[in-house]
């Protein structure tokens, strides 16, 4: 086999982002376990509380984050192709998706509090408010990162810039993955 027939596979992003993702997934895994235990120990409470959630909020937020990830993936790919097209629009669209997610989440929290449902109501709502707030912080950080990606995508192509864009995209995809799990555990189980 000659050297030309062997292709070297490169893991996207910087190694540090993968360490961060691993740590964050471990922490959120503990959150998911706590929710599952609460659901098992207080099935009636969790079932009753879950029925008071508006599935539309959760579905809209899921679609927003998944669409944002699609936009980020296109933006990174367009930068990688270095074809002269304006790839910044894709990062702008992803930023808009993240901001709308946060606004939608604020409306949902406000609706729950207006209905008298707070973290003090029961364990379900304590988990719901705390863990979705921690996730919202991730989304906010992700929007800030996307703003940097938008700026970085305006620079001429370099491998270093590409790795930076990939690292930011990896974080944004992590935010999606975490939301999908929270969505399933809070809205669907």
CSV table of C-alpha atoms in Angstrom, one decimal:
chain,number,residue,atom,x,y,z
A,1,UNK,CA,0.0,0.0,0.0
A,2,UNK,CA,1.5,3.4,-0.9
A,3,UNK,CA,1.3,6.5,1.2
A,4,UNK,CA,-1.1,8.2,-1.3
A,5,UNK,CA,-3.8,5.6,-0.9
A,6,UNK,CA,-3.9,6.1,2.9
A,7,UNK,CA,-5.9,9.0,4.0
A,8,UNK,CA,-5.2,10.5,7.4
A,9,UNK,CA,-8.4,11.0,9.4
A,10,UNK,CA,-8.5,14.2,11.5
A,11,UNK,CA,-10.8,14.7,14.4
A,12,UNK,CA,-12.6,18.1,14.1
A,13,UNK,CA,-11.8,20.9,16.5
A,14,UNK,CA,-9.2,21.3,19.2
A,15,UNK,CA,-8.5,18.5,21.7
A,16,UNK,CA,-9.6,20.9,24.6
A,17,UNK,CA,-13.1,21.1,23.3
A,18,UNK,CA,-13.4,17.3,23.4
A,19,UNK,CA,-12.2,17.3,27.1
A,20,UNK,CA,-14.8,20.0,27.9
A,21,UNK,CA,-17.6,18.1,26.1
A,22,UNK,CA,-16.7,14.9,28.0
A,23,UNK,CA,-16.8,16.7,31.3
A,24,UNK,CA,-20.1,18.5,30.5
A,25,UNK,CA,-21.7,15.3,29.4
A,26,UNK,CA,-20.6,13.6,32.6
A,27,UNK,CA,-22.2,16.4,34.7
A,28,UNK,CA,-25.4,16.4,32.7
A,29,UNK,CA,-25.5,12.6,32.9
A,30,UNK,CA,-25.8,13.1,36.7
A,31,UNK,CA,-28.6,15.5,36.1
A,32,UNK,CA,-30.4,13.0,33.8
A,33,UNK,CA,-29.9,10.3,36.4
A,34,UNK,CA,-31.4,12.6,39.1
A,35,UNK,CA,-34.5,13.2,36.9
A,36,UNK,CA,-34.9,9.5,36.2
A,37,UNK,CA,-34.6,8.7,39.9
A,38,UNK,CA,-37.2,11.4,40.7
A,39,UNK,CA,-39.5,10.0,38.0
A,40,UNK,CA,-39.2,6.5,39.5
A,41,UNK,CA,-39.5,7.6,43.1
A,42,UNK,CA,-42.3,10.1,42.6
A,43,UNK,CA,-44.0,8.9,39.4
A,44,UNK,CA,-47.4,10.4,40.2
A,45,UNK,CA,-45.9,13.8,41.0
A,46,UNK,CA,-43.7,13.8,37.9
A,47,UNK,CA,-46.5,12.6,35.7
A,48,UNK,CA,-48.9,15.2,37.0
A,49,UNK,CA,-46.3,18.0,36.7
A,50,UNK,CA,-45.2,16.9,33.3
A,51,UNK,CA,-48.9,17.2,32.1
A,52,UNK,CA,-48.8,20.9,33.0
A,53,UNK,CA,-45.9,21.6,30.5
A,54,UNK,CA,-46.8,22.9,27.1
A,55,UNK,CA,-45.3,20.6,24.6
A,56,UNK,CA,-45.3,23.3,22.0
A,57,UNK,CA,-42.6,25.3,23.9
A,58,UNK,CA,-40.4,22.2,24.0
A,59,UNK,CA,-41.0,21.3,20.3
A,60,UNK,CA,-40.3,24.9,19.1
A,61,UNK,CA,-37.1,25.0,21.1
A,62,UNK,CA,-36.0,21.6,19.8
A,63,UNK,CA,-36.6,22.7,16.2
A,64,UNK,CA,-34.8,26.0,16.9
A,65,UNK,CA,-31.6,24.3,18.2
A,66,UNK,CA,-31.6,21.6,15.5
A,67,UNK,CA,-32.0,24.3,12.8
A,68,UNK,CA,-29.3,26.3,14.4
A,69,UNK,CA,-27.0,23.3,14.3
A,70,UNK,CA,-27.8,22.8,10.7
A,71,UNK,CA,-26.9,26.5,10.0
A,72,UNK,CA,-23.6,26.2,11.9
A,73,UNK,CA,-22.7,23.0,10.0
A,74,UNK,CA,-23.2,24.8,6.7
A,75,UNK,CA,-21.2,27.8,7.9
A,76,UNK,CA,-18.2,25.7,8.9
A,77,UNK,CA,-18.4,23.7,5.6
A,78,UNK,CA,-18.6,26.9,3.5
A,79,UNK,CA,-15.6,28.2,5.3
A,80,UNK,CA,-13.7,25.0,4.8
A,81,UNK,CA,-14.6,25.0,1.0
A,82,UNK,CA,-13.2,28.6,0.9
A,83,UNK,CA,-15.2,29.2,-2.2
A,84,UNK,CA,-15.6,32.9,-1.8
A,85,UNK,CA,-19.3,32.8,-0.8
A,86,UNK,CA,-20.5,34.7,2.1
A,87,UNK,CA,-20.7,32.0,4.8
A,88,UNK,CA,-21.4,34.5,7.6
A,89,UNK,CA,-25.1,34.4,6.9
A,90,UNK,CA,-25.2,30.8,8.3
A,91,UNK,CA,-23.7,31.9,11.6
A,92,UNK,CA,-26.1,34.9,11.8
A,93,UNK,CA,-29.0,32.5,11.3
A,94,UNK,CA,-27.7,30.2,14.0
A,95,UNK,CA,-27.3,33.1,16.4
A,96,UNK,CA,-30.9,34.1,15.7
A,97,UNK,CA,-32.0,30.5,16.4
A,98,UNK,CA,-30.3,30.6,19.8
A,99,UNK,CA,-31.7,34.0,20.8
A,100,UNK,CA,-35.2,32.9,19.8
A,101,UNK,CA,-34.7,29.8,21.9
A,102,UNK,CA,-33.8,31.9,24.9
A,103,UNK,CA,-36.8,34.2,24.4
A,104,UNK,CA,-39.1,31.2,24.1
A,105,UNK,CA,-37.6,29.7,27.2
A,106,UNK,CA,-38.3,33.0,29.1
A,107,UNK,CA,-41.9,33.0,27.9
A,108,UNK,CA,-42.3,29.4,29.1
A,109,UNK,CA,-40.8,30.1,32.5
A,110,UNK,CA,-43.0,33.2,32.9
A,111,UNK,CA,-46.1,31.1,32.0
A,112,UNK,CA,-45.2,28.5,34.6
A,113,UNK,CA,-44.5,31.1,37.3
A,114,UNK,CA,-47.7,33.0,36.4
A,115,UNK,CA,-49.6,29.7,36.9
A,116,UNK,CA,-48.0,29.4,40.4
A,117,UNK,CA,-45.5,26.7,39.4
A,118,UNK,CA,-42.0,27.4,40.7
A,119,UNK,CA,-39.0,25.5,41.8
A,120,UNK,CA,-40.6,25.3,45.2
A,121,UNK,CA,-43.7,23.5,43.8
A,122,UNK,CA,-42.3,20.0,43.8
A,123,UNK,CA,-39.1,18.1,42.8
A,124,UNK,CA,-40.2,18.0,39.1
A,125,UNK,CA,-40.4,21.7,38.9
A,126,UNK,CA,-37.2,22.2,40.9
A,127,UNK,CA,-35.4,20.0,38.4
A,128,UNK,CA,-37.2,21.6,35.5
A,129,UNK,CA,-36.2,25.2,36.4
A,130,UNK,CA,-32.7,24.4,37.6
A,131,UNK,CA,-31.6,22.2,34.7
A,132,UNK,CA,-33.3,24.2,32.0
A,133,UNK,CA,-31.7,27.3,33.4
A,134,UNK,CA,-28.3,25.6,33.4
A,135,UNK,CA,-29.0,24.6,29.8
A,136,UNK,CA,-30.1,28.2,29.0
A,137,UNK,CA,-26.7,29.4,30.2
A,138,UNK,CA,-25.1,27.0,27.8
A,139,UNK,CA,-27.3,28.4,25.0
A,140,UNK,CA,-26.3,31.9,26.0
A,141,UNK,CA,-22.6,31.0,25.9
A,142,UNK,CA,-23.2,29.2,22.6
A,143,UNK,CA,-24.6,32.4,21.1
A,144,UNK,CA,-21.6,34.3,22.3
A,145,UNK,CA,-19.4,31.6,20.7
A,146,UNK,CA,-21.4,31.8,17.5
A,147,UNK,CA,-20.8,35.6,17.4
A,148,UNK,CA,-17.0,34.9,17.5
A,149,UNK,CA,-17.5,32.2,14.8
A,150,UNK,CA,-19.3,34.8,12.7
A,151,UNK,CA,-16.4,37.2,13.0
A,152,UNK,CA,-13.8,34.4,12.5
A,153,UNK,CA,-15.6,33.2,9.3
A,154,UNK,CA,-14.8,36.6,7.7
A,155,UNK,CA,-11.1,35.9,7.8
A,156,UNK,CA,-9.2,34.2,5.0
A,157,UNK,CA,-9.1,30.4,5.2
A,158,UNK,CA,-6.5,28.9,7.5
A,159,UNK,CA,-6.4,25.5,9.2
A,160,UNK,CA,-6.2,27.1,12.6
A,161,UNK,CA,-9.3,29.2,11.9
A,162,UNK,CA,-11.0,26.1,10.6
A,163,UNK,CA,-10.2,24.2,13.9
A,164,UNK,CA,-11.6,27.2,15.9
A,165,UNK,CA,-14.8,27.1,13.9
A,166,UNK,CA,-15.1,23.4,14.3
A,167,UNK,CA,-14.6,23.7,18.1
A,168,UNK,CA,-17.3,26.3,18.4
A,169,UNK,CA,-19.6,24.1,16.2
A,170,UNK,CA,-18.9,21.2,18.5
A,171,UNK,CA,-20.0,23.2,21.5
A,172,UNK,CA,-23.2,24.2,19.8
A,173,UNK,CA,-23.9,20.6,18.8
A,174,UNK,CA,-23.4,19.7,22.5
A,175,UNK,CA,-26.0,22.3,23.5
A,176,UNK,CA,-28.4,20.5,21.1
A,177,UNK,CA,-27.7,17.1,22.4
A,178,UNK,CA,-28.2,18.2,26.0
A,179,UNK,CA,-31.5,19.8,25.1
A,180,UNK,CA,-32.8,16.7,23.3
A,181,UNK,CA,-32.2,14.7,26.4
A,182,UNK,CA,-33.8,17.4,28.7
A,183,UNK,CA,-36.7,17.6,26.2
A,184,UNK,CA,-37.3,13.9,26.3
A,185,UNK,CA,-37.0,13.6,30.1
A,186,UNK,CA,-39.2,16.6,30.9
A,187,UNK,CA,-41.8,16.7,28.1
A,188,UNK,CA,-42.1,13.1,26.9
A,189,UNK,CA,-41.2,10.4,29.4
